[in-house]
XYZ file of C-alpha atoms in Angstrom:
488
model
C 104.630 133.964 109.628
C 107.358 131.391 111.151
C 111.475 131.690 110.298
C 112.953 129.803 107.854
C 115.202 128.413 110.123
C 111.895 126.626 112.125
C 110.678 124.837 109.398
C 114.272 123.245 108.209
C 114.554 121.044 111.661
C 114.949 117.296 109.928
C 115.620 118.568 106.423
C 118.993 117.246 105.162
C 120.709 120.091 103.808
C 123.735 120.035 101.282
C 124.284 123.809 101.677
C 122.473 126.858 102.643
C 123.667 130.331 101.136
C 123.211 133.017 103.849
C 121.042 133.435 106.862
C 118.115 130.872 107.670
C 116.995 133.604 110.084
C 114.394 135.011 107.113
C 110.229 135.203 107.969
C 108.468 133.524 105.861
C 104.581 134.152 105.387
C 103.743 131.649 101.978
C 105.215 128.910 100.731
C 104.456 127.348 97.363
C 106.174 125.235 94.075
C 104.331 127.759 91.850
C 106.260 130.534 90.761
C 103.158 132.068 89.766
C 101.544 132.272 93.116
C 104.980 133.575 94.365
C 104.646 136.990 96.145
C 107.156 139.197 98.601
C 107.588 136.888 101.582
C 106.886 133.769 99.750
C 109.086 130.864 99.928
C 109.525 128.729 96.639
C 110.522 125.532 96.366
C 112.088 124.326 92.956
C 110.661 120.761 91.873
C 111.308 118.404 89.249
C 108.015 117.239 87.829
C 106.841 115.219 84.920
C 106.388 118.213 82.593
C 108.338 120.938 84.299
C 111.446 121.408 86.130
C 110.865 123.898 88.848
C 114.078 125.093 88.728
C 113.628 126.581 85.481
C 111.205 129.106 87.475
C 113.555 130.376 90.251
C 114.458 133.698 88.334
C 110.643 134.053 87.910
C 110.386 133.741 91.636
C 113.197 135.787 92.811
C 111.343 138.267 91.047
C 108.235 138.073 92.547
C 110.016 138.459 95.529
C 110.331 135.339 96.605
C 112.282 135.521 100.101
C 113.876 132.011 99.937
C 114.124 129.021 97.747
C 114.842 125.444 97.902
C 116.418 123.824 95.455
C 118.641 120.872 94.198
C 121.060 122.702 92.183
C 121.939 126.271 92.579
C 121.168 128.929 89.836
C 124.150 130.177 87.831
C 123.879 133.602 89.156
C 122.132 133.485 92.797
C 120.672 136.611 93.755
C 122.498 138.078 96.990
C 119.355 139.533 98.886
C 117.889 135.600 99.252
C 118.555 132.707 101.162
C 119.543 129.394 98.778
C 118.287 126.380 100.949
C 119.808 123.369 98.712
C 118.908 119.770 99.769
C 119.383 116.441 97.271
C 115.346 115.691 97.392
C 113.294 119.178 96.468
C 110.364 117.347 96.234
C 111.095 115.356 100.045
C 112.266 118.371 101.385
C 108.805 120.176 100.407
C 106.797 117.493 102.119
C 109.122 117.989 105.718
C 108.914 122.103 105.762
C 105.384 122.005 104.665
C 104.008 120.049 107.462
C 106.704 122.161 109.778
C 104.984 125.447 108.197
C 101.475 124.604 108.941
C 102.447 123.297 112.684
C 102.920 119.410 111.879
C 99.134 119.192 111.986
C 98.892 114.645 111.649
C 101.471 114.619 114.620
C 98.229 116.299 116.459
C 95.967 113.510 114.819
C 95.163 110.093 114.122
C 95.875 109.934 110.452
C 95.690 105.849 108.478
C 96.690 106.232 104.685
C 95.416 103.183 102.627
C 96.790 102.319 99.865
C 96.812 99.695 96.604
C 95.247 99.166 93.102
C 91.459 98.724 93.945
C 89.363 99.543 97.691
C 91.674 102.631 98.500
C 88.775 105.087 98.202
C 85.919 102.675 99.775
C 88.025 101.933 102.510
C 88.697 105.193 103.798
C 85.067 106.184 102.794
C 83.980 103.556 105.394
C 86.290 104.881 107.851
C 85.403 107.618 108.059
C 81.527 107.334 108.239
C 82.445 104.613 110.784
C 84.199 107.359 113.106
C 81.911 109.681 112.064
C 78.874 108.227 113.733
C 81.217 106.528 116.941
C 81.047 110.242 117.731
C 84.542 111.145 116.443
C 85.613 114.568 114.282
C 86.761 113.227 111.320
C 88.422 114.013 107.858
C 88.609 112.314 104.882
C 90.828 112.834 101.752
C 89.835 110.907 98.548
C 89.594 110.453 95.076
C 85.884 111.537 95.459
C 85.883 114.654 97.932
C 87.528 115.606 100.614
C 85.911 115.820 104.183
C 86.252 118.062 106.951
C 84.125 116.676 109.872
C 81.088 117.084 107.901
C 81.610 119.324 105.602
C 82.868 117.953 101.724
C 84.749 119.320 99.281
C 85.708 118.623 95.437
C 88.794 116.246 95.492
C 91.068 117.271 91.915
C 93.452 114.330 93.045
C 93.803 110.937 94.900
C 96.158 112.523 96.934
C 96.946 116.510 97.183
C 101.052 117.547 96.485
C 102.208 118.232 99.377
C 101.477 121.597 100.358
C 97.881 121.396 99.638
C 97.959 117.923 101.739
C 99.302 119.646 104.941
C 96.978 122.632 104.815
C 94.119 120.646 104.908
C 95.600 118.935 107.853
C 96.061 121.878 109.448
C 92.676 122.605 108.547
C 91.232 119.676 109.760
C 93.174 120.374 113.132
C 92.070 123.121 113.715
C 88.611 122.279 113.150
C 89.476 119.328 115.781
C 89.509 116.273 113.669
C 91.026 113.089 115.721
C 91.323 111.261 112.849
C 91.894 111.331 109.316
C 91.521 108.889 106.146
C 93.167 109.247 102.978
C 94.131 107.758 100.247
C 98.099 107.003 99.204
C 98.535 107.008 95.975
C 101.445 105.192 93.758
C 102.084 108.462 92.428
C 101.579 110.525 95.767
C 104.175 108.035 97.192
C 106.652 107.841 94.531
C 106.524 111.566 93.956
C 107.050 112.431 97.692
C 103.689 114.117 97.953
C 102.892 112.387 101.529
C 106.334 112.955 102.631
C 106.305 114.798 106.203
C 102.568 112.925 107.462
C 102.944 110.994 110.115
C 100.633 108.207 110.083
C 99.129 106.184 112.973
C 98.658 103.398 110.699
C 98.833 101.961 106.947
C 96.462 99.830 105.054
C 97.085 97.264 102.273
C 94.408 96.199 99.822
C 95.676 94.488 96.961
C 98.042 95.164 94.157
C 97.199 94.569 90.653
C 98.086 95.976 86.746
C 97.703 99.672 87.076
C 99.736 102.992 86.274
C 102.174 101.367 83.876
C 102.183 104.300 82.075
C 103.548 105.768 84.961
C 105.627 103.028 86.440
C 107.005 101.593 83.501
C 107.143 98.026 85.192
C 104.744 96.019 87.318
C 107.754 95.824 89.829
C 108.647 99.529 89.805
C 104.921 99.922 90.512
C 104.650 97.530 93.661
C 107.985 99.410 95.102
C 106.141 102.682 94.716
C 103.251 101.119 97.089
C 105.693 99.202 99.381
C 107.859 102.136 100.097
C 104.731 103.821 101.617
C 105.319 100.958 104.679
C 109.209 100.956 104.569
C 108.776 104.414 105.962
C 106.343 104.371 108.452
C 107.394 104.818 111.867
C 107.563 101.816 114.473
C 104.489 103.556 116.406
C 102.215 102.823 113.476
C 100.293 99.634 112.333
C 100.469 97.860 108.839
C 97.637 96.243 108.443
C 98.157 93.992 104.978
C 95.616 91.650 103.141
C 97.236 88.536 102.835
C 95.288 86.785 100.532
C 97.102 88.785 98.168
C 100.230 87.196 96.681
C 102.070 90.447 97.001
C 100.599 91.210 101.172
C 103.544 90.614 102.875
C 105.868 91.430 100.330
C 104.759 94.360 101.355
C 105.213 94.869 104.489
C 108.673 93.143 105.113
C 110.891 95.801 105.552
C 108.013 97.824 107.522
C 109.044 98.945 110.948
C 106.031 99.138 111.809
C 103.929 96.227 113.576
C 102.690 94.050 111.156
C 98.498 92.938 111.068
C 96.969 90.816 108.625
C 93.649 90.584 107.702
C 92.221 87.883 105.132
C 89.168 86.072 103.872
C 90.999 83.070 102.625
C 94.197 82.690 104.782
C 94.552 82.314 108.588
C 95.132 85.935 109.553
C 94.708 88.175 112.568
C 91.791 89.615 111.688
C 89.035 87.148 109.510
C 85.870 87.096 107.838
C 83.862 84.653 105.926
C 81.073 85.007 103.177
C 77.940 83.464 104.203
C 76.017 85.278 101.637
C 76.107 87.637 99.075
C 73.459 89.052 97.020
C 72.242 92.039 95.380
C 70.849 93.318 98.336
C 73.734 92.723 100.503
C 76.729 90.353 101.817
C 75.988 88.432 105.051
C 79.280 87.805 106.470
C 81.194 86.446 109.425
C 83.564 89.134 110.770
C 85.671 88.316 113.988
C 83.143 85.192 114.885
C 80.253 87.246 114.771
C 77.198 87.869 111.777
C 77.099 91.090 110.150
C 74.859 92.045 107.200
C 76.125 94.893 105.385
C 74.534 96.920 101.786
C 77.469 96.690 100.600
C 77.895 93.913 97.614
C 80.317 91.672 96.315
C 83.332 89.353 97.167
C 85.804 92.450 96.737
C 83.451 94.534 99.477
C 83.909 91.885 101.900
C 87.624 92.674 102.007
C 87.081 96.536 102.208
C 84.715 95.634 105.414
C 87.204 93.732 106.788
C 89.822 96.204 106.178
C 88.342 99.103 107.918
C 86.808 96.664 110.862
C 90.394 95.709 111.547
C 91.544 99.279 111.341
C 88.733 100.116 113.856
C 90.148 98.071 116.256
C 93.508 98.875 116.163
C 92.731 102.272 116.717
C 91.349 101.497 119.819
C 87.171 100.770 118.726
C 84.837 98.326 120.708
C 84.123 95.056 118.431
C 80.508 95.139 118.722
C 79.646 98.859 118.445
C 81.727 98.744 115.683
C 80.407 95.576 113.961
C 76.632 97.354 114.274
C 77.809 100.952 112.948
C 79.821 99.109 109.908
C 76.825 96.916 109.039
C 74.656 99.960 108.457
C 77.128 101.964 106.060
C 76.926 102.647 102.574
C 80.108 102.482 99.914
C 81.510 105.019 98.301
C 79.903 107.075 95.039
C 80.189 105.323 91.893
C 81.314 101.806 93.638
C 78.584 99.449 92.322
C 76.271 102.178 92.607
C 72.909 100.416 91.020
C 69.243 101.194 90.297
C 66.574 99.433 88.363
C 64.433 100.168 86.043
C 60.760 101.148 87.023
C 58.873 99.070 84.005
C 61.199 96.459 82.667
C 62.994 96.440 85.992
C 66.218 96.030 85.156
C 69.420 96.757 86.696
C 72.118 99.433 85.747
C 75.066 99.014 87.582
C 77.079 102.193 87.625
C 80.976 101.354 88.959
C 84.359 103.261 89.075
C 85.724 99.678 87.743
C 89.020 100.995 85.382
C 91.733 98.407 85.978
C 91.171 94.586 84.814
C 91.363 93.532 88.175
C 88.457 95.750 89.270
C 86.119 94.888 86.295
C 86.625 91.213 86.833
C 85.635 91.694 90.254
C 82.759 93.472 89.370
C 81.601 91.118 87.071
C 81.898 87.797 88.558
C 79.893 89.738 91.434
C 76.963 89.997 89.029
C 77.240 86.542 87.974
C 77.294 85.220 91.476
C 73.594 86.329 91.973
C 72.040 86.758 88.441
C 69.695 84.686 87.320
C 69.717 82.279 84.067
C 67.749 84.246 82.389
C 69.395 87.564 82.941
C 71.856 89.100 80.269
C 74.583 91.157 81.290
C 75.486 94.283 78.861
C 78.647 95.927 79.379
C 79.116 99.542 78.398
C 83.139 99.955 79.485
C 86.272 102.111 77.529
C 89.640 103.145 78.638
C 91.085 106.459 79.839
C 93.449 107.879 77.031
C 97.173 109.309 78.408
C 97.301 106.310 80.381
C 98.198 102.638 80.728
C 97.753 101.646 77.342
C 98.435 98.136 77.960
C 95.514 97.324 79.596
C 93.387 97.705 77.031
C 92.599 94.273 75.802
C 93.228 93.025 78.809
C 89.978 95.136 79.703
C 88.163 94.019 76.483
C 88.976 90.670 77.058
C 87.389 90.539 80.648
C 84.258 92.208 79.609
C 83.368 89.944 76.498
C 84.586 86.772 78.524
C 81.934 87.874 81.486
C 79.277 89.653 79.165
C 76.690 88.259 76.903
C 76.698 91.967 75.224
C 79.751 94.327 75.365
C 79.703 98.044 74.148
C 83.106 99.899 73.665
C 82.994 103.370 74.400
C 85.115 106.339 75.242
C 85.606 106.830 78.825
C 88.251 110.070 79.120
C 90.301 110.056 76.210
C 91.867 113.195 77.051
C 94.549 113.728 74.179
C 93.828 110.320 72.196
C 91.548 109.563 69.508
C 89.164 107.663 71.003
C 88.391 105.282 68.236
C 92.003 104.553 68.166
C 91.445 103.586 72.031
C 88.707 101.382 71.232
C 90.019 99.428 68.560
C 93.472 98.618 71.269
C 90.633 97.380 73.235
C 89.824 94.675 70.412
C 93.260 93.897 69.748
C 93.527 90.224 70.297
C 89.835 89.556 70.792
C 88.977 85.844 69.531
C 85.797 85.938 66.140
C 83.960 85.052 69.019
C 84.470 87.790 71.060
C 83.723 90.267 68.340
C 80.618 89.146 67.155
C 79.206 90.025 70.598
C 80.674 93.367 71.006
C 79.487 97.120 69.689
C 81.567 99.942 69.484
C 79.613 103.559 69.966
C 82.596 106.279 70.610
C 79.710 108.607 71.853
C 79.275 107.105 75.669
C 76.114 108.844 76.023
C 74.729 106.888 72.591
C 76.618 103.496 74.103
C 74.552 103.802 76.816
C 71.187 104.721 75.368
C 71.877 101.569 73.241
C 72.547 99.515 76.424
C 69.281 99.891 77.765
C 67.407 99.606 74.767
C 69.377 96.482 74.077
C 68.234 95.184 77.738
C 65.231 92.863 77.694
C 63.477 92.793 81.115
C 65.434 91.952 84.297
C 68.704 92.464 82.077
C 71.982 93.770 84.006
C 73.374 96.536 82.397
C 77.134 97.350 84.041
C 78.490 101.103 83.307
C 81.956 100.684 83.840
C 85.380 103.128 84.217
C 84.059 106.416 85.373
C 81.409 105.836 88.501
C 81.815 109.008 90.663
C 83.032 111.310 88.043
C 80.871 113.830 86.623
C 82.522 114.848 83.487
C 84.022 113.168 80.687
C 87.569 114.493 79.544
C 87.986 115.344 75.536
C 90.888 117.597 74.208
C 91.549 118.935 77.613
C 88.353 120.312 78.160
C 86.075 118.820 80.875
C 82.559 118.552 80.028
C 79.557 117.383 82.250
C 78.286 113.562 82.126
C 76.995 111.536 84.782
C 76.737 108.048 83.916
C 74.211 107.583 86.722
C 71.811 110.430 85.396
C 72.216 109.654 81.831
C 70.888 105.881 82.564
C 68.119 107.282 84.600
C 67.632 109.552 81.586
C 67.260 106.712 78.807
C 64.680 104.790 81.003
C 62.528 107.151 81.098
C 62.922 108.327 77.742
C 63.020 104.336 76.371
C 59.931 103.261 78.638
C 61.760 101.209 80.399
């Protein structure tokens, strides 16, 4: 239990309606989970407007509740706290509540289009074996030390977000990795973290659904380093056109890592194959199981990161080599008979499945084929569609369109956006199988020996979401399923 009045220090208030001197043992934006001594704060969300829910609150005896704009008839046994920002204000007395837990730790947020959730992956196993108590928060499970948990969003709203940093706290992390989301950011979910430092992968066509414009998108990521504090590092790739854009109004001091450009921190490909990239990282070799052009930036990312928190270059350099991605980041095994190679990957944005593909094409052979089995998520971004098609039948000598999630949509409708503007060509190469399971049994019996077969759009995810009902699929153990059951 803490006082209202303890948890408002920072908040700008435009008027509070009685006493801040009220205890307060809960706080939540759910006026379902509201009970007496709960404090509820009103938010304006994409399909609901807290503040339609304050009378709900009130009586579940809510004890106080924040708000932008006051209720016609305010009950006189509560305390109104109004502020202009619900959602900001949530994100300051949340972190107050649970005893400013990342003010205790060493928290780095990454954020971007593609890398977000292998760079903090990396991280943290990096930490984790320097001997450190760690946490991780990401789109594939959260962390405490070393024990995971289910992750339902990139990033947690707010209140969620500083309990487990409170939990992590108290289980003595030093340092925490997590993910910043566009949405996280723009919706004030991280607001009231204070982070150490700030990482900057790349920015490409994502979230329009969301964002509207490309611009309003890249304003959502830069404002995460317009308001971190001058203690903190941003560390930005520069070989992105958009790297310092994003950090120029930072107050924070600026680091810059790159492949391509001179930079502070800088690494060259020596070799990269499916086994591994062989790279040169700060003037020394490093060999890492960890594949692909777009890898060699997430290495570099969380090297650089390493040492800026403080980490020996060679320790660090042998821990890193030995590491592993994330789940459902190229993510490959190969056949037992035919030997060939399903490549499972997260890949959902064009950017991502370019990168992915011109990966396989820098080490397959001549006489390898590559399949593609790739769809889009419905309720999103619906203008990436052919840009998605297009990539995969440009890079593929086989491309079947499938449905990925397409939650509310039809997802035959989906697919056939995907062909939109797709040249005879094109077409004559492509399949479309709505049923992914089928798309991908057809994949591997398609696949001649030695074949590449590349799963793309869900990697880590184990369900596949239809009508608003989640139901279990594994892309991983359904291709392990049709080799054995095709011979292969």
């Amino acid at each position: 239990m803490v006082l209202l009045r303890d948890i408002l220090t920072d908040v700008p208030l435009v008027r509070l309606s009685r006493t801040a001197d009220v205890p307060v043992d809960e706080i939540t934006a759910d006026s379902r989970q509201v009970k007496p001594g709960t404090l509820f704060f009103a938010i304006r969300g994409l399909h609901a407007d807290g503040h339609q829910f304050i009378s709900q609150a009130v009586d579940n005896g809510a004890v106080a509740v924040v708000c932008e704009d006051m209720p016609p008839q305010p009950s006189p046994h509560i305390t109104y706290v109004q502020v202009s920002d619900s959602a900001l204000a949530c994100g300051l007395m949340a972190s107050h509540f649970y005893g400013d837990p990342s003010q205790h730790m060493q928290v780095v947020g990454v954020t971007g289009t593609n890398g977000k959730t292998t760079v903090v992956t990396l991280l943290y196993q990096l930490f984790s074996r320097l001997g450190f108590r760690a946490g991780l928060i990401s789109t594939v499970q959260n962390i405490i030390v070393d024990k995971p948990e289910p992750a339902t969003h990139t990033t947690p709203d707010a209140i969620q977000l500083h309990r487990l940093l409170a939990r992590m706290h108290q289980q003595k992390c030093t340092h925490v990795f997590m993910e910043a989301s566009s949405h996280a950011i723009h919706q004030k979910r991280i607001a009231g973290v204070h982070y150490t430092g700030g990482i900057f992968t790349n920015i490409t066509h994502d979230h329009l659904d969301y964002h509207k414009t490309f611009e309003n998108y890249l304003k959502a990521k830069k404002s995460f380093f317009d308001q971190l504090p001058a203690s903190a590092f941003a560390l930005t790739n520069i070989d992105d056109r958009n790297g310092m854009v994003m950090v120029q109004n930072t107050p924070a001091r600026i680091v810059t890592y790159a492949l391509r450009k001179k930079a502070d921190f800088k690494a060259r490909i020596i070799e990269n194959h499916l086994t591994g990239l062989q790279l040169e990282i700060d003037q020394q070799l490093v060999h890492s199981r960890l594949i692909g052009a777009f890898n060699a930036y997430n290495l570099l990312a969380a090297y650089a990161a390493a040492r800026l928190l403080g980490q020996e270059k060679q320790e660090t350099l042998r821990v890193l080599s030995d590491l592993k991605g994330a789940e459902g980041r190229f993510d490959y095994l190969i056949s037992p008979n035919q030997h060939i190679i399903a490549i499972v990957d997260y890949a959902h944005t064009p950017d991502a499945l370019k990168n992915v593909l011109q990966t396989i094409l820098g080490f397959k052979q001549s006489t390898q084929r590559i399949i593609t089995v790739v769809g889009c998520g419905g309720d999103r971004d619906r203008s990436k569609r052919p840009e998605m098609a297009l990539i995969a039948a440009h890079f593929s000598d086989q491309v079947i369109f499938t449905s990925d999630n397409p939650r509310s949509e039809d997802p035959q409708a989906i697919i056939e956006e995907m062909k939109n503007g797709l040249s005879a060509t094109m077409l004559a190469k492509t399949l479309s199988i709505v049923d992914r399971k089928e798309a991908i049994r057809t994949a591997c019996m398609l696949a001649q020996p030695n074949d590449i077969v590349l799963i793309a759009g869900k990697g880590h995810e184990k369900y596949q979401e239809i009508k608003g009902v989640k139901y279990p699929f594994d892309d991983r153990e359904v291709v392990k399923e049709m080799f054995a059951l095709l011979g292969k």
